[in-house]
Each structure stands twice: as structure tokens, then as C-alpha cells.
Amino acid sequence: MKHELPRARYSSEQATKRPLGSLLGSISDATFSRRSVFRSFAVTAGFFALGGGLSACGGSGHAAEGPLQTWDLFSGSDGISMRSMIANFSNESAVTVRPVTLAWGSPYYTKLAMAASSGKAPDTAIMHLSRLAGFAPGGLLEPYDLELLAEFGVREDDFAPAVWKNCHYEGQLFAIPLDTHPFVVFYNKDIAEKAGVLDGSGAISSITSAEDMIEVGQKLAKVTGKQGVSFGHVLDSAQSWRLFWGLYAQTGGGYTMEVGSPAVLDTAKAAEVLTFLTQMMDGKIALKNQTYAGAIADFTSGTTGLILSGAWEMPALKDAIPNLGAMPMPTMFGTPANYSDSHSYVLPRQVSDDPQRRRTAHQFVAGIIKQGQKWAEAGHIPAYLPVQETPDYQNLHPQVDYAAAGTTPVFDPPVWFSGAGTDFQNQLSQTISACFQGTLDPPAAVASMLEIINKMLSAPNPS
Amino acid sequence: MLTDLAPSVAPPITQKTPAKVRKGSGFWFVVPFLVAFAMFLLWPIVSGLWMSLTNQSLTGSGAGFTGLSNYAEALADPAVWQSLWNTAVFTIATAAPLVVLSFVMAYLVYVGLPGQWLWRMSFFTPYLLPVSVVTALWQWMFQPGFGLINSILTQLGFAEIGFLDQQGVAMFSIVLVTIWWTVGFNFLLYLSALQNIPDHVFEAAQLDGAGPWRRLVSIIVPMVNKTTIMIVMLQILASLKVFEQIYLLTAGGPRGSTRSVLEYIYDVGFSGYRLGYASAISYLFFALIVVVAVVQLRIMNRKEH
């Protein structure tokens, strides 16, 4: 008896192909869908290809005459703020800007690197400062022209020295910071007041050691009846690293990370930090197995009174808890230090040198960073200091309460594989997270971290 | 008339002139496919193989020829072996249930559970969901503390399970999600195969006094054999190339315990920019898949004859 195979010739792995595109390139903006952006790109490109053909030019795929192109990775309220800042700039300067928003994280940098290396790069792009070490040495970026910047009113004095220093590679300026976005502390003032941990000015100021932190956490937990502190790290690709690296810097431990030789950490001090954090995550002060989203849910629902979190979560937290307090990461190990990153503007390498276009790019960057007040509404600390000095900013609570964190930033070690959205952060976070959950003791976790870093240091630098 | 015409008209068709025309024209019909095939399959395969012999980086620098050093590095890289092992575990843990379970489901629907359409729909619907939706759904169900499963467990007095954050457990949570998500496709293949079995075979069996068990073992299973072979092959290949549910649920964590080899290739190539090294791992993996496929074909062929 002949029995036929079913007609279907699709394999189940077809389904596995579908999501990748949306993973790697979803545009997170309501009004500009990715397709529509690309369609308009295609139309523009076609238009200029025609024009180029007529004037017997053509060649590079880059539309030298087109609007200024800029890339960013801002979604949600960040994205809305950025689009309105760009619109403001366009209105005032009569420069047409074509912004492209791509999904946050590792794929963004993959695309940026590919665009820069293939000569199709945007005129400017947002880059986490922690990524500079992976881009600048490979010649993927062009340095800024300080004179041009000065012409548009941007000078070295306008930035915190610690941030400005990190914008350089081999003495050249490769990034202009838009903000610093530190890893800070938010607290629920109502709960804190009941717990009796507020000072006369209505702020928590009593934490100057790890023991103080434990004590405050216990008092808050008594009020909530659950836990005192929220911290989410399970399966998160950065949170554990952010918390650890900031506190490790407070110990003054120091480090050496150079490609080709083994990394050096002060293992005793690293273990001390981890020991403290595991003590804090005892299930009473803080859960030891909370996720990023779970930590926010716990804090905003009043299950906890304090959250260790990135400044960028401020708008969401403020929405849920109007009486929101904030402060930089308290100095618990001696030296003030605050884990931080910075959204900065870079100039990706261009195939053809067009002085007028470069000039416009400088003008754009200056025009955007001066609108730091608008940007600060989303929780970031404007890097352009004149904005911080305005009364408007000084009245912006709770942002101004943690603005001091911007003066003692701790960035990722400047090696090519570090920074936001890297496997470096992901792998170290997983190790630290395992320590928080009790499957690795602190010294073993430190040893495992060194092993991970050493493996990366021994790999050849691809840039 | 017609009967007369037929024999006189038919022979010329097989004769020279039209046949010649066909010979020349066939090629042009295949050209569009050949172009796509060469551009999107042949060329990438060749260029990937070349890339694996260089230290090509995503940033465009260093395309220097390095011989087999990438392959040597890959063979000595514990992360490659760990991710291969994880992939093997995932494949074994998903392929068997996805074949057996889908058959059981199809059989139950076929023999007529009440409300057949409801079963058919609920078994197949998950397959229609995009992976991002599937993972978002399960992520919240697996959530520690207030996730659906864990809150039921704690209410019943059991300890919480770290579905995605416990080494050893996480992989099986991913397996569970994958089975729920994709079993519907195999189910559908089996169901249509079952429905293709002619009724008279069953009638004959019934006349001979075969009970339900006898019918299942001696008629149904052998008659869907071809479908089983196809499902097993497709399933093993699909499981070997697992990537996105792992990427979305755990990003390979905790501590690399769920990182599949494709995710490692992605991490090395696209996050780490080392395209040359990533290509070398891909080709090692490719060789493994070829071996698996050949072995599978051999076994299946023997079974069939």
C-alpha cells in the first residue's frame, strides 16, 4: 500500500529563523517603524544615486548631500526625549537630521562596527563610553576637532574631568558625553521615614559603611514586613557586574588588565565586597534570587523600601512612587566611587572627507548635549556642566540628589572586549550572580572572574 | 475522428524538433534559482570557509591568512566543548519527547477524543507564536517569587524552583518551553499521516479480529514509518541548531550552562567581532552535523528495508 508523505515541506526550524531579524534590528520607536525608516532610506539613496549619476559622481554609498545621519539606541521615554531634542536642534539650526533608532545592546555595536568598516556609517552615533576601547583603536572612529567644538560653544571645562579623561584614546578626543548614567540608590521616602532612617533634611545620609547599609536594610524590612532592599540580578547580563565593580572601586583595590598578560585584581578586597553583598542578600534584607524586572516590581509595590538600580529607571520608579528619594551609591568601602557609563556621541569613520559635513556633525553634537535639561528628565545626569548649574536642573528632584555621582564615575576597564552589552559583562555578571545565589563562595567567584577575564585577555584583539 | 487522430498526432511529440527546444530552454528556467543558490548558499559557504582560515574581524581589520590556527584554538577551547555538550544534551532531551509525544497526541486526536477540534487547535496554536512571545510568556511563569509556577509551588508548601537561574535546572526549563512551543508541528505531520491510512486496512484488520493495541502496533506504527523518519531527521537538525529561545531566556547562563554552540558562535563573532574564529567553530559544527546526518540516513535506510 502506498502511503504518501504529508504535503507540508516546511521544517520546524523555519520558525527558528523568523525572530532573529526582530531580535537584531527592532526599532523601538512608535512613529518610525524600521521598515518605514529603511524605505525612506532606500528612496533617499535612490534619489541621490540618480543625482549622482547625472553629475557623473557616484561611488561611495554614502549620501554626501543628504540629511545628517545619526544613530542611537534609545527606546521608551529616552527615545521620545531624544527625538524631541533632535527636532529642536533642526528647528533652530535649519539642519535636516535623519535619526535612526536601533535596539539596545550588543547588536547595536555590531551594526555600528560593520557600518563604520564598510564605509556606510552615519555621521554621528551614540556610543556607551565603556565601548570606546573597542572602537577607537581599530580606526572605526574619527577624532573630534576641538577648535570646531569651541566654535559651537563646547570646551573641556564644560565636563567633569573624570568623564572627559575617559573620552580620549591615545591623547585624541573620540567621544563627547551626553550624560553619565550611574548605578545609584533610590528609596521610598514614606517607608524610610517610618523606618527612622531619614535625616533632618529628609534624606538617607547615615550609610558610611557596609554595616550601616545592613542596618538600614533591616530597618526598612521591618516596616515593609518583607524585604528592605531590592536588587535584581538573576540572568541579567550587567547588573551584578555594575554593583560589584562600583563597590570594588570604593575599596581602592585597583586592577591591571592588559591584553597578552594575566589580569590582576586585589582578590582579598574583591572577595570582601562579594561577602558583604551575599550577607545583604540573605532573604530578609534583600532576596538572593531576584530578577531585574522583579526587583523593580518589588520596589514599586512597596514590598521593599530601597532599590539599587541604574539612574535610567528613574522615570518608571517616580511614576509609581512620587515621594522618591535618591542618592549616589553610598561610600561603604572608603573611597567615593560610583559605577557609571555615559551615552556619548562619536564620529564613525567616513570614506570621503567632507569638511562641511564634519562641521555640521560637530554642530549637531554640540546642539544636542546643550539640551541636557530635557535629557535629564529621563534620569540621566547631563554631562554638559553648564546645564547642571541652571536653576531648572537644581530644582529637578530626585535627579539632582544623585548628580554628585557624575563626579566620581567608575567605568569598565578600558580593554577592547569590555563595556555595555558585551560578553565580558554578561559572563562576569553570571559568575557574580552565582555567588549571590550561594552556588559559589566569594573567593571562588573571584577566581572564576579572573579566569574569564584572562581568557579574554589572551584572545587576539580583533579591532 | 478523435480516436483516429490520437495515434497520428502523438508520435511527433516525442520526435526531434520539440525535444531540442526543451533541452535549451530548461536551463533558463533554473537560472533564477541558481543565481539565488549561488549567492546565498554556495558563496557564503566558500567565503566562510576562507574566513575560517584567516583572522578576519568584523571591524574590517586583519584578514591575514592564519592557516589552521583557528581550528587548533577551537579544539583547545573549553567553551567550545562545553557548548557542544550543552547542544547535545538539548538535542537528546528535546528530540525524543518531541517525536514520541507528538505521536501520542496525534494518535489520541485521531482515535477520537471528544472535542477533536479543540485538542487539535490547542496542540498546534503554540507553534504559531513567535519565539519572543513564547519566551516572554514563560519568563514570567518561571519568575521567582511571584511567577505563576513558583507562587503555586510555595502556596502548596513546596520550595521555589530556580527554573532559569539554577545550573542543571535551566536547561530542562528551556527543553520544556521548546517542547510546548514546537510539538504542534510534529503533531500535525503525524495527524495527517494517520488520516492518510486508508480505512479498508482497518476494516480488514477488524474482520481478522485485531484489537486496538494490535492495530496500533501492526498497522498504524508501520504505516506512519516514513513520517517518523522524516520527523526524526528534521527534529534532530532543528534541535542541533537551537539558538533563540536560549538567547532570550538565559543568554546562555547561568555560568554558561545553557549556552549552545550556535550562541557561542554568535557571541564570538558578533559580540566579540572575531569572525574568523567564529567561522572555524561553525565549520567544526558543520562537520559534526554532516556526520550525524549521514549516520542517521544509514540507520533509517536499514530500518526501511
mmCIF file of C-alpha atoms in Angstrom, chain A residues 74-418:
data_model
loop_
_atom_site.group_PDB
_atom_site.id
_atom_site.type_symbol
_atom_site.label_atom_id
_atom_site.label_comp_id
_atom_site.label_asym_id
_atom_site.label_seq_id
_atom_site.Cartn_x
_atom_site.Cartn_y
_atom_site.Cartn_z
ATOM 1 C CA PHE A 74 17.108 54.856 22.885
ATOM 2 C CA SER A 75 13.712 53.327 23.426
ATOM 3 C CA GLY A 76 10.852 54.257 25.713
ATOM 4 C CA SER A 77 10.919 57.696 27.286
ATOM 5 C CA ASP A 78 14.592 58.107 26.358
ATOM 6 C CA GLY A 79 13.668 57.699 22.724
ATOM 7 C CA ILE A 80 10.891 60.250 22.926
ATOM 8 C CA SER A 81 13.182 62.788 24.628
ATOM 9 C CA MET A 82 15.908 62.240 22.057
ATOM 10 C CA ARG A 83 13.580 62.710 19.107
ATOM 11 C CA SER A 84 12.261 65.956 20.519
ATOM 12 C CA MET A 85 15.814 67.205 21.191
ATOM 13 C CA ILE A 86 16.733 66.427 17.589
ATOM 14 C CA ALA A 87 13.611 68.226 16.377
ATOM 15 C CA ASN A 88 14.560 71.254 18.488
ATOM 16 C CA PHE A 89 18.030 71.281 17.034
ATOM 17 C CA SER A 90 16.690 71.016 13.499
ATOM 18 C CA ASN A 91 14.291 73.879 14.034
ATOM 19 C CA GLU A 92 16.926 76.190 15.439
ATOM 20 C CA SER A 93 19.763 75.362 13.084
ATOM 21 C CA ALA A 94 17.852 74.537 9.879
ATOM 22 C CA VAL A 95 19.939 71.372 9.620
ATOM 23 C CA THR A 96 17.937 68.370 8.459
ATOM 24 C CA VAL A 97 18.672 65.341 10.598
ATOM 25 C CA ARG A 98 17.727 61.773 9.884
ATOM 26 C CA PRO A 99 17.754 59.834 13.145
ATOM 27 C CA VAL A 100 17.795 56.042 13.210
ATOM 28 C CA THR A 101 16.972 54.195 16.408
ATOM 29 C CA LEU A 102 18.216 50.636 16.771
ATOM 30 C CA ALA A 103 17.747 48.100 19.531
ATOM 31 C CA TRP A 104 19.936 48.485 22.620
ATOM 32 C CA GLY A 105 22.796 46.173 23.311
ATOM 33 C CA SER A 106 25.345 44.072 21.590
ATOM 34 C CA PRO A 107 23.682 44.059 18.124
ATOM 35 C CA TYR A 108 23.795 47.860 18.030
ATOM 36 C CA TYR A 109 27.568 47.822 18.301
ATOM 37 C CA THR A 110 27.846 45.005 15.798
ATOM 38 C CA LYS A 111 25.950 47.137 13.304
ATOM 39 C CA LEU A 112 27.914 50.261 14.108
ATOM 40 C CA ALA A 113 31.225 48.465 13.670
ATOM 41 C CA MET A 114 30.098 46.939 10.398
ATOM 42 C CA ALA A 115 28.760 50.250 9.113
ATOM 43 C CA ALA A 116 31.990 52.037 10.004
ATOM 44 C CA SER A 117 34.200 49.357 8.480
ATOM 45 C CA SER A 118 32.199 49.178 5.264
ATOM 46 C CA GLY A 119 32.019 52.904 4.656
ATOM 47 C CA LYS A 120 28.278 53.256 5.293
ATOM 48 C CA ALA A 121 28.480 54.821 8.700
ATOM 49 C CA PRO A 122 26.173 57.555 9.982
ATOM 50 C CA ASP A 123 27.677 60.994 10.558
ATOM 51 C CA THR A 124 27.301 60.693 14.307
ATOM 52 C CA ALA A 125 26.234 57.928 16.621
ATOM 53 C CA ILE A 126 25.571 57.348 20.276
ATOM 54 C CA MET A 127 28.093 55.082 21.928
ATOM 55 C CA HIS A 128 28.490 53.944 25.506
ATOM 56 C CA LEU A 129 31.761 55.403 26.683
ATOM 57 C CA SER A 130 32.617 51.950 28.027
ATOM 58 C CA ARG A 131 32.770 50.772 24.403
ATOM 59 C CA LEU A 132 35.324 53.319 23.267
ATOM 60 C CA ALA A 133 38.255 50.979 23.896
ATOM 61 C CA GLY A 134 36.793 48.519 21.427
ATOM 62 C CA PHE A 135 36.241 51.087 18.679
ATOM 63 C CA ALA A 136 38.840 53.839 18.803
ATOM 64 C CA PRO A 137 41.995 51.702 18.436
ATOM 65 C CA GLY A 138 40.630 49.932 15.359
ATOM 66 C CA GLY A 139 40.267 53.175 13.472
ATOM 67 C CA LEU A 140 36.482 52.917 13.395
ATOM 68 C CA LEU A 141 36.099 56.422 14.783
ATOM 69 C CA GLU A 142 37.361 59.844 13.842
ATOM 70 C CA PRO A 143 38.657 62.221 16.479
ATOM 71 C CA TYR A 144 36.823 65.456 17.245
ATOM 72 C CA ASP A 145 38.178 68.812 16.229
ATOM 73 C CA LEU A 146 38.483 70.820 19.426
ATOM 74 C CA GLU A 147 38.506 74.137 17.592
ATOM 75 C CA LEU A 148 35.313 73.329 15.787
ATOM 76 C CA LEU A 149 33.708 72.288 19.055
ATOM 77 C CA ALA A 150 34.817 75.524 20.708
ATOM 78 C CA GLU A 151 33.215 77.408 17.858
ATOM 79 C CA PHE A 152 29.914 75.786 18.816
ATOM 80 C CA GLY A 153 30.457 76.528 22.489
ATOM 81 C CA VAL A 154 31.742 73.217 23.830
ATOM 82 C CA ARG A 155 35.028 73.128 25.776
ATOM 83 C CA GLU A 156 36.917 70.829 28.089
ATOM 84 C CA ASP A 157 35.877 72.912 31.119
ATOM 85 C CA ASP A 158 32.266 72.033 30.420
ATOM 86 C CA PHE A 159 32.694 68.430 31.575
ATOM 87 C CA ALA A 160 33.654 66.612 34.756
ATOM 88 C CA PRO A 161 37.393 65.834 34.472
ATOM 89 C CA ALA A 162 36.908 62.129 35.240
ATOM 90 C CA VAL A 163 34.440 61.792 32.372
ATOM 91 C CA TRP A 164 36.419 63.941 29.946
ATOM 92 C CA LYS A 165 39.510 61.842 30.530
ATOM 93 C CA ASN A 166 37.648 58.710 29.510
ATOM 94 C CA CYS A 167 36.594 60.253 26.211
ATOM 95 C CA HIS A 168 40.185 60.069 24.979
ATOM 96 C CA TYR A 169 42.266 57.408 23.358
ATOM 97 C CA GLU A 170 45.992 57.981 22.904
ATOM 98 C CA GLY A 171 45.589 61.678 23.540
ATOM 99 C CA GLN A 172 42.860 62.231 20.987
ATOM 100 C CA LEU A 173 39.265 63.106 21.777
ATOM 101 C CA PHE A 174 36.930 60.479 20.311
ATOM 102 C CA ALA A 175 33.707 60.994 22.271
ATOM 103 C CA ILE A 176 31.576 63.851 23.554
ATOM 104 C CA PRO A 177 29.494 62.743 26.528
ATOM 105 C CA LEU A 178 25.790 63.481 26.525
ATOM 106 C CA ASP A 179 25.279 62.170 30.023
ATOM 107 C CA THR A 180 26.581 59.990 32.759
ATOM 108 C CA HIS A 181 24.147 57.356 33.937
ATOM 109 C CA PRO A 182 25.409 55.917 37.187
ATOM 110 C CA PHE A 183 24.277 52.943 39.199
ATOM 111 C CA VAL A 184 22.641 54.567 42.207
ATOM 112 C CA VAL A 185 20.265 54.117 45.115
ATOM 113 C CA PHE A 186 16.568 55.021 45.071
ATOM 114 C CA TYR A 187 14.382 54.830 48.131
ATOM 115 C CA ASN A 188 10.773 55.192 49.111
ATOM 116 C CA LYS A 189 10.724 58.204 51.433
ATOM 117 C CA ASP A 190 7.498 57.160 53.141
ATOM 118 C CA ILE A 191 8.900 53.778 54.103
ATOM 119 C CA ALA A 192 12.269 55.293 55.016
ATOM 120 C CA GLU A 193 10.587 57.794 57.309
ATOM 121 C CA LYS A 194 8.649 55.097 59.145
ATOM 122 C CA ALA A 195 11.867 53.134 59.485
ATOM 123 C CA GLY A 196 13.529 56.173 61.033
ATOM 124 C CA VAL A 197 16.457 56.278 58.635
ATOM 125 C CA LEU A 198 15.886 59.787 57.260
ATOM 126 C CA ASP A 199 17.947 62.704 58.489
ATOM 127 C CA GLY A 200 16.668 66.217 59.202
ATOM 128 C CA SER A 201 16.604 67.134 55.513
ATOM 129 C CA GLY A 202 14.533 64.097 54.600
ATOM 130 C CA ALA A 203 17.358 62.081 53.045
ATOM 131 C CA ILE A 204 19.223 58.920 53.953
ATOM 132 C CA SER A 205 22.693 60.089 54.873
ATOM 133 C CA SER A 206 23.726 57.621 57.514
ATOM 134 C CA ILE A 207 25.320 54.973 55.300
ATOM 135 C CA THR A 208 29.102 55.243 55.517
ATOM 136 C CA SER A 209 29.993 51.577 55.854
ATOM 137 C CA ALA A 210 28.793 48.154 54.836
ATOM 138 C CA GLU A 211 27.413 47.639 58.355
ATOM 139 C CA ASP A 212 25.351 50.824 58.041
ATOM 140 C CA MET A 213 23.865 49.523 54.822
ATOM 141 C CA ILE A 214 22.887 46.252 56.501
ATOM 142 C CA GLU A 215 21.344 48.170 59.384
ATOM 143 C CA VAL A 216 19.300 50.452 57.126
ATOM 144 C CA GLY A 217 18.162 47.423 55.151
ATOM 145 C CA GLN A 218 16.998 45.670 58.299
ATOM 146 C CA LYS A 219 15.078 48.720 59.485
ATOM 147 C CA LEU A 220 13.358 49.081 56.125
ATOM 148 C CA ALA A 221 12.474 45.383 56.099
ATOM 149 C CA LYS A 222 10.793 45.782 59.479
ATOM 150 C CA VAL A 223 8.485 48.426 58.003
ATOM 151 C CA THR A 224 7.616 46.577 54.800
ATOM 152 C CA GLY A 225 7.250 43.214 56.500
ATOM 153 C CA LYS A 226 9.043 41.672 53.521
ATOM 154 C CA GLN A 227 12.498 42.807 52.466
ATOM 155 C CA GLY A 228 14.224 46.133 52.861
ATOM 156 C CA VAL A 229 16.268 46.268 49.673
ATOM 157 C CA SER A 230 15.585 45.386 46.039
ATOM 158 C CA PHE A 231 18.334 44.247 43.766
ATOM 159 C CA GLY A 232 17.675 42.231 40.623
ATOM 160 C CA HIS A 233 20.476 40.302 39.010
ATOM 161 C CA VAL A 234 19.283 36.822 38.079
ATOM 162 C CA LEU A 235 20.020 36.204 34.388
ATOM 163 C CA ASP A 236 20.719 39.866 33.880
ATOM 164 C CA SER A 237 23.714 40.493 31.682
ATOM 165 C CA ALA A 238 25.058 43.519 33.561
ATOM 166 C CA GLN A 239 23.513 44.307 36.962
ATOM 167 C CA SER A 240 25.777 42.128 39.124
ATOM 168 C CA TRP A 241 28.832 43.471 37.384
ATOM 169 C CA ARG A 242 27.707 47.094 37.805
ATOM 170 C CA LEU A 243 27.129 46.672 41.524
ATOM 171 C CA PHE A 244 30.337 44.779 42.114
ATOM 172 C CA TRP A 245 32.670 46.905 40.013
ATOM 173 C CA GLY A 246 31.487 50.162 41.600
ATOM 174 C CA LEU A 247 31.919 48.871 45.132
ATOM 175 C CA TYR A 248 35.248 47.260 44.288
ATOM 176 C CA ALA A 249 36.479 50.669 43.152
ATOM 177 C CA GLN A 250 35.428 52.039 46.548
ATOM 178 C CA THR A 251 37.880 49.681 48.230
ATOM 179 C CA GLY A 252 40.706 51.255 46.236
ATOM 180 C CA GLY A 253 41.658 47.726 45.163
ATOM 181 C CA GLY A 254 42.870 48.677 41.703
ATOM 182 C CA TYR A 255 43.450 46.372 38.769
ATOM 183 C CA THR A 256 45.657 45.658 35.791
ATOM 184 C CA MET A 257 44.118 44.396 32.580
ATOM 185 C CA GLU A 258 46.345 44.359 29.548
ATOM 186 C CA VAL A 259 45.930 42.195 26.504
ATOM 187 C CA GLY A 260 48.504 39.424 26.488
ATOM 188 C CA SER A 261 49.162 39.227 30.207
ATOM 189 C CA PRO A 262 47.071 37.881 33.095
ATOM 190 C CA ALA A 263 44.730 40.262 34.889
ATOM 191 C CA VAL A 264 45.484 41.447 38.386
ATOM 192 C CA LEU A 265 42.757 42.170 40.926
ATOM 193 C CA ASP A 266 43.054 42.637 44.653
ATOM 194 C CA THR A 267 41.424 39.296 45.340
ATOM 195 C CA ALA A 268 41.028 39.890 49.080
ATOM 196 C CA LYS A 269 39.189 43.158 48.546
ATOM 197 C CA ALA A 270 37.068 41.735 45.736
ATOM 198 C CA ALA A 271 36.059 38.868 47.991
ATOM 199 C CA GLU A 272 35.314 41.341 50.795
ATOM 200 C CA VAL A 273 32.838 43.182 48.556
ATOM 201 C CA LEU A 274 31.186 39.939 47.474
ATOM 202 C CA THR A 275 30.992 38.731 51.068
ATOM 203 C CA PHE A 276 29.198 41.897 52.103
ATOM 204 C CA LEU A 277 26.758 41.630 49.210
ATOM 205 C CA THR A 278 25.946 37.987 49.943
ATOM 206 C CA GLN A 279 25.342 38.973 53.567
ATOM 207 C CA MET A 280 22.926 41.621 52.383
ATOM 208 C CA MET A 281 21.109 39.151 50.123
ATOM 209 C CA ASP A 282 20.075 36.926 52.991
ATOM 210 C CA GLY A 283 16.407 36.742 52.034
ATOM 211 C CA LYS A 284 15.458 39.270 54.722
ATOM 212 C CA ILE A 285 17.328 42.410 53.732
ATOM 213 C CA ALA A 286 17.284 41.504 50.057
ATOM 214 C CA LEU A 287 16.333 38.428 48.061
ATOM 215 C CA LYS A 288 19.245 36.473 46.702
ATOM 216 C CA ASN A 289 17.479 35.366 43.538
ATOM 217 C CA GLN A 290 15.591 38.385 42.266
ATOM 218 C CA THR A 291 15.389 39.328 38.582
ATOM 219 C CA TYR A 292 15.755 42.812 37.150
ATOM 220 C CA ALA A 293 12.039 43.204 36.491
ATOM 221 C CA GLY A 294 11.150 41.531 39.767
ATOM 222 C CA ALA A 295 13.290 43.975 41.740
ATOM 223 C CA ILE A 296 11.501 46.927 40.167
ATOM 224 C CA ALA A 297 8.123 45.326 40.780
ATOM 225 C CA ASP A 298 9.026 44.749 44.448
ATOM 226 C CA PHE A 299 10.203 48.309 44.932
ATOM 227 C CA THR A 300 7.327 49.999 43.137
ATOM 228 C CA SER A 301 4.770 47.892 45.001
ATOM 229 C CA GLY A 302 6.247 48.792 48.403
ATOM 230 C CA THR A 303 7.499 45.279 49.106
ATOM 231 C CA THR A 304 10.906 46.867 49.623
ATOM 232 C CA GLY A 305 11.937 50.367 50.615
ATOM 233 C CA LEU A 306 15.130 50.834 48.639
ATOM 234 C CA ILE A 307 16.484 49.725 45.294
ATOM 235 C CA LEU A 308 19.991 49.501 43.873
ATOM 236 C CA SER A 309 19.447 50.414 40.267
ATOM 237 C CA GLY A 310 20.515 52.382 37.255
ATOM 238 C CA ALA A 311 19.612 56.063 37.083
ATOM 239 C CA TRP A 312 17.750 55.348 33.835
ATOM 240 C CA GLU A 313 14.990 53.615 35.789
ATOM 241 C CA MET A 314 14.131 56.900 37.499
ATOM 242 C CA PRO A 315 11.073 57.790 35.354
ATOM 243 C CA ALA A 316 9.434 54.397 35.945
ATOM 244 C CA LEU A 317 10.171 54.480 39.670
ATOM 245 C CA LYS A 318 8.976 58.071 40.032
ATOM 246 C CA ASP A 319 5.715 57.200 38.290
ATOM 247 C CA ALA A 320 4.964 54.548 40.878
ATOM 248 C CA ILE A 321 6.392 56.312 43.923
ATOM 249 C CA PRO A 322 6.020 60.082 43.780
ATOM 250 C CA ASN A 323 7.845 60.532 47.084
ATOM 251 C CA LEU A 324 11.040 59.093 45.648
ATOM 252 C CA GLY A 325 14.407 59.739 47.248
ATOM 253 C CA ALA A 326 17.758 59.127 45.598
ATOM 254 C CA MET A 327 21.471 59.308 46.302
ATOM 255 C CA PRO A 328 24.741 58.236 44.745
ATOM 256 C CA MET A 329 25.977 54.795 45.761
ATOM 257 C CA PRO A 330 26.914 55.361 49.422
ATOM 258 C CA THR A 331 30.617 55.120 50.168
ATOM 259 C CA MET A 332 30.825 51.863 52.073
ATOM 260 C CA PHE A 333 34.453 50.917 51.493
ATOM 261 C CA GLY A 334 36.401 54.128 51.975
ATOM 262 C CA THR A 335 36.720 55.874 48.616
ATOM 263 C CA PRO A 336 33.752 57.567 46.915
ATOM 264 C CA ALA A 337 33.178 55.804 43.607
ATOM 265 C CA ASN A 338 30.108 55.176 41.509
ATOM 266 C CA TYR A 339 29.759 52.655 38.725
ATOM 267 C CA SER A 340 28.753 54.580 35.667
ATOM 268 C CA ASP A 341 28.553 54.635 31.954
ATOM 269 C CA SER A 342 27.972 57.504 29.600
ATOM 270 C CA HIS A 343 25.980 57.906 26.417
ATOM 271 C CA SER A 344 28.358 59.814 24.254
ATOM 272 C CA TYR A 345 28.474 60.944 20.663
ATOM 273 C CA VAL A 346 31.154 59.603 18.374
ATOM 274 C CA LEU A 347 32.043 60.293 14.764
ATOM 275 C CA PRO A 348 32.220 56.974 12.907
ATOM 276 C CA ARG A 349 34.871 56.792 10.212
ATOM 277 C CA GLN A 350 33.765 58.172 6.849
ATOM 278 C CA VAL A 351 35.014 57.108 3.457
ATOM 279 C CA SER A 352 35.150 60.562 1.989
ATOM 280 C CA ASP A 353 36.333 63.522 3.956
ATOM 281 C CA ASP A 354 33.776 66.279 3.651
ATOM 282 C CA PRO A 355 34.724 69.245 5.846
ATOM 283 C CA GLN A 356 31.280 70.800 5.627
ATOM 284 C CA ARG A 357 29.617 67.604 6.781
ATOM 285 C CA ARG A 358 32.080 67.162 9.624
ATOM 286 C CA ARG A 359 31.368 70.680 10.672
ATOM 287 C CA THR A 360 27.639 70.011 10.700
ATOM 288 C CA ALA A 361 28.225 66.862 12.741
ATOM 289 C CA HIS A 362 30.133 68.908 15.336
ATOM 290 C CA GLN A 363 27.343 71.452 15.340
ATOM 291 C CA PHE A 364 24.770 68.690 15.874
ATOM 292 C CA VAL A 365 26.622 67.113 18.788
ATOM 293 C CA ALA A 366 27.061 70.475 20.475
ATOM 294 C CA GLY A 367 23.423 71.332 19.854
ATOM 295 C CA ILE A 368 22.181 68.090 21.411
ATOM 296 C CA ILE A 369 24.351 67.967 24.513
ATOM 297 C CA LYS A 370 23.382 71.536 25.366
ATOM 298 C CA GLN A 371 19.797 70.333 25.678
ATOM 299 C CA GLY A 372 20.833 68.285 28.705
ATOM 300 C CA GLN A 373 17.951 69.624 30.741
ATOM 301 C CA LYS A 374 15.474 67.760 28.571
ATOM 302 C CA TRP A 375 17.681 64.673 28.697
ATOM 303 C CA ALA A 376 17.904 64.909 32.494
ATOM 304 C CA GLU A 377 14.168 64.416 32.742
ATOM 305 C CA ALA A 378 14.753 60.757 31.877
ATOM 306 C CA GLY A 379 17.049 60.355 34.878
ATOM 307 C CA HIS A 380 20.441 60.790 33.254
ATOM 308 C CA ILE A 381 22.935 63.303 34.606
ATOM 309 C CA PRO A 382 23.701 65.825 31.852
ATOM 310 C CA ALA A 383 27.420 65.693 31.175
ATOM 311 C CA TYR A 384 27.475 69.299 29.975
ATOM 312 C CA LEU A 385 28.105 71.068 33.277
ATOM 313 C CA PRO A 386 26.529 74.444 32.375
ATOM 314 C CA VAL A 387 23.194 72.598 32.275
ATOM 315 C CA GLN A 388 23.759 71.255 35.777
ATOM 316 C CA GLU A 389 24.312 74.767 37.072
ATOM 317 C CA THR A 390 20.960 76.083 35.911
ATOM 318 C CA PRO A 391 18.203 76.630 38.488
ATOM 319 C CA ASP A 392 15.943 74.391 36.418
ATOM 320 C CA TYR A 393 18.251 71.452 36.949
ATOM 321 C CA GLN A 394 18.862 72.329 40.593
ATOM 322 C CA ASN A 395 15.105 72.005 41.160
ATOM 323 C CA LEU A 396 14.842 68.694 39.378
ATOM 324 C CA HIS A 397 14.377 66.088 42.077
ATOM 325 C CA PRO A 398 15.417 63.387 42.604
ATOM 326 C CA GLN A 399 17.896 63.745 39.715
ATOM 327 C CA VAL A 400 19.891 66.483 41.374
ATOM 328 C CA ASP A 401 20.209 64.362 44.526
ATOM 329 C CA TYR A 402 22.436 61.862 42.778
ATOM 330 C CA ALA A 403 24.129 64.263 40.384
ATOM 331 C CA ALA A 404 27.267 64.081 42.526
ATOM 332 C CA ALA A 405 27.732 60.528 41.235
ATOM 333 C CA GLY A 406 28.773 62.079 37.945
ATOM 334 C CA THR A 407 31.972 63.425 39.506
ATOM 335 C CA THR A 408 33.298 60.061 40.712
ATOM 336 C CA PRO A 409 32.417 57.741 37.860
ATOM 337 C CA VAL A 410 33.922 54.272 37.594
ATOM 338 C CA PHE A 411 33.912 52.955 34.058
ATOM 339 C CA ASP A 412 34.618 49.477 32.770
ATOM 340 C CA PRO A 413 38.309 48.661 32.407
ATOM 341 C CA PRO A 414 39.407 50.098 29.044
ATOM 342 C CA VAL A 415 40.031 46.842 27.188
ATOM 343 C CA TRP A 416 38.593 46.038 23.780
ATOM 344 C CA PHE A 417 36.118 43.427 24.993
ATOM 345 C CA SER A 418 34.573 45.376 27.888
#
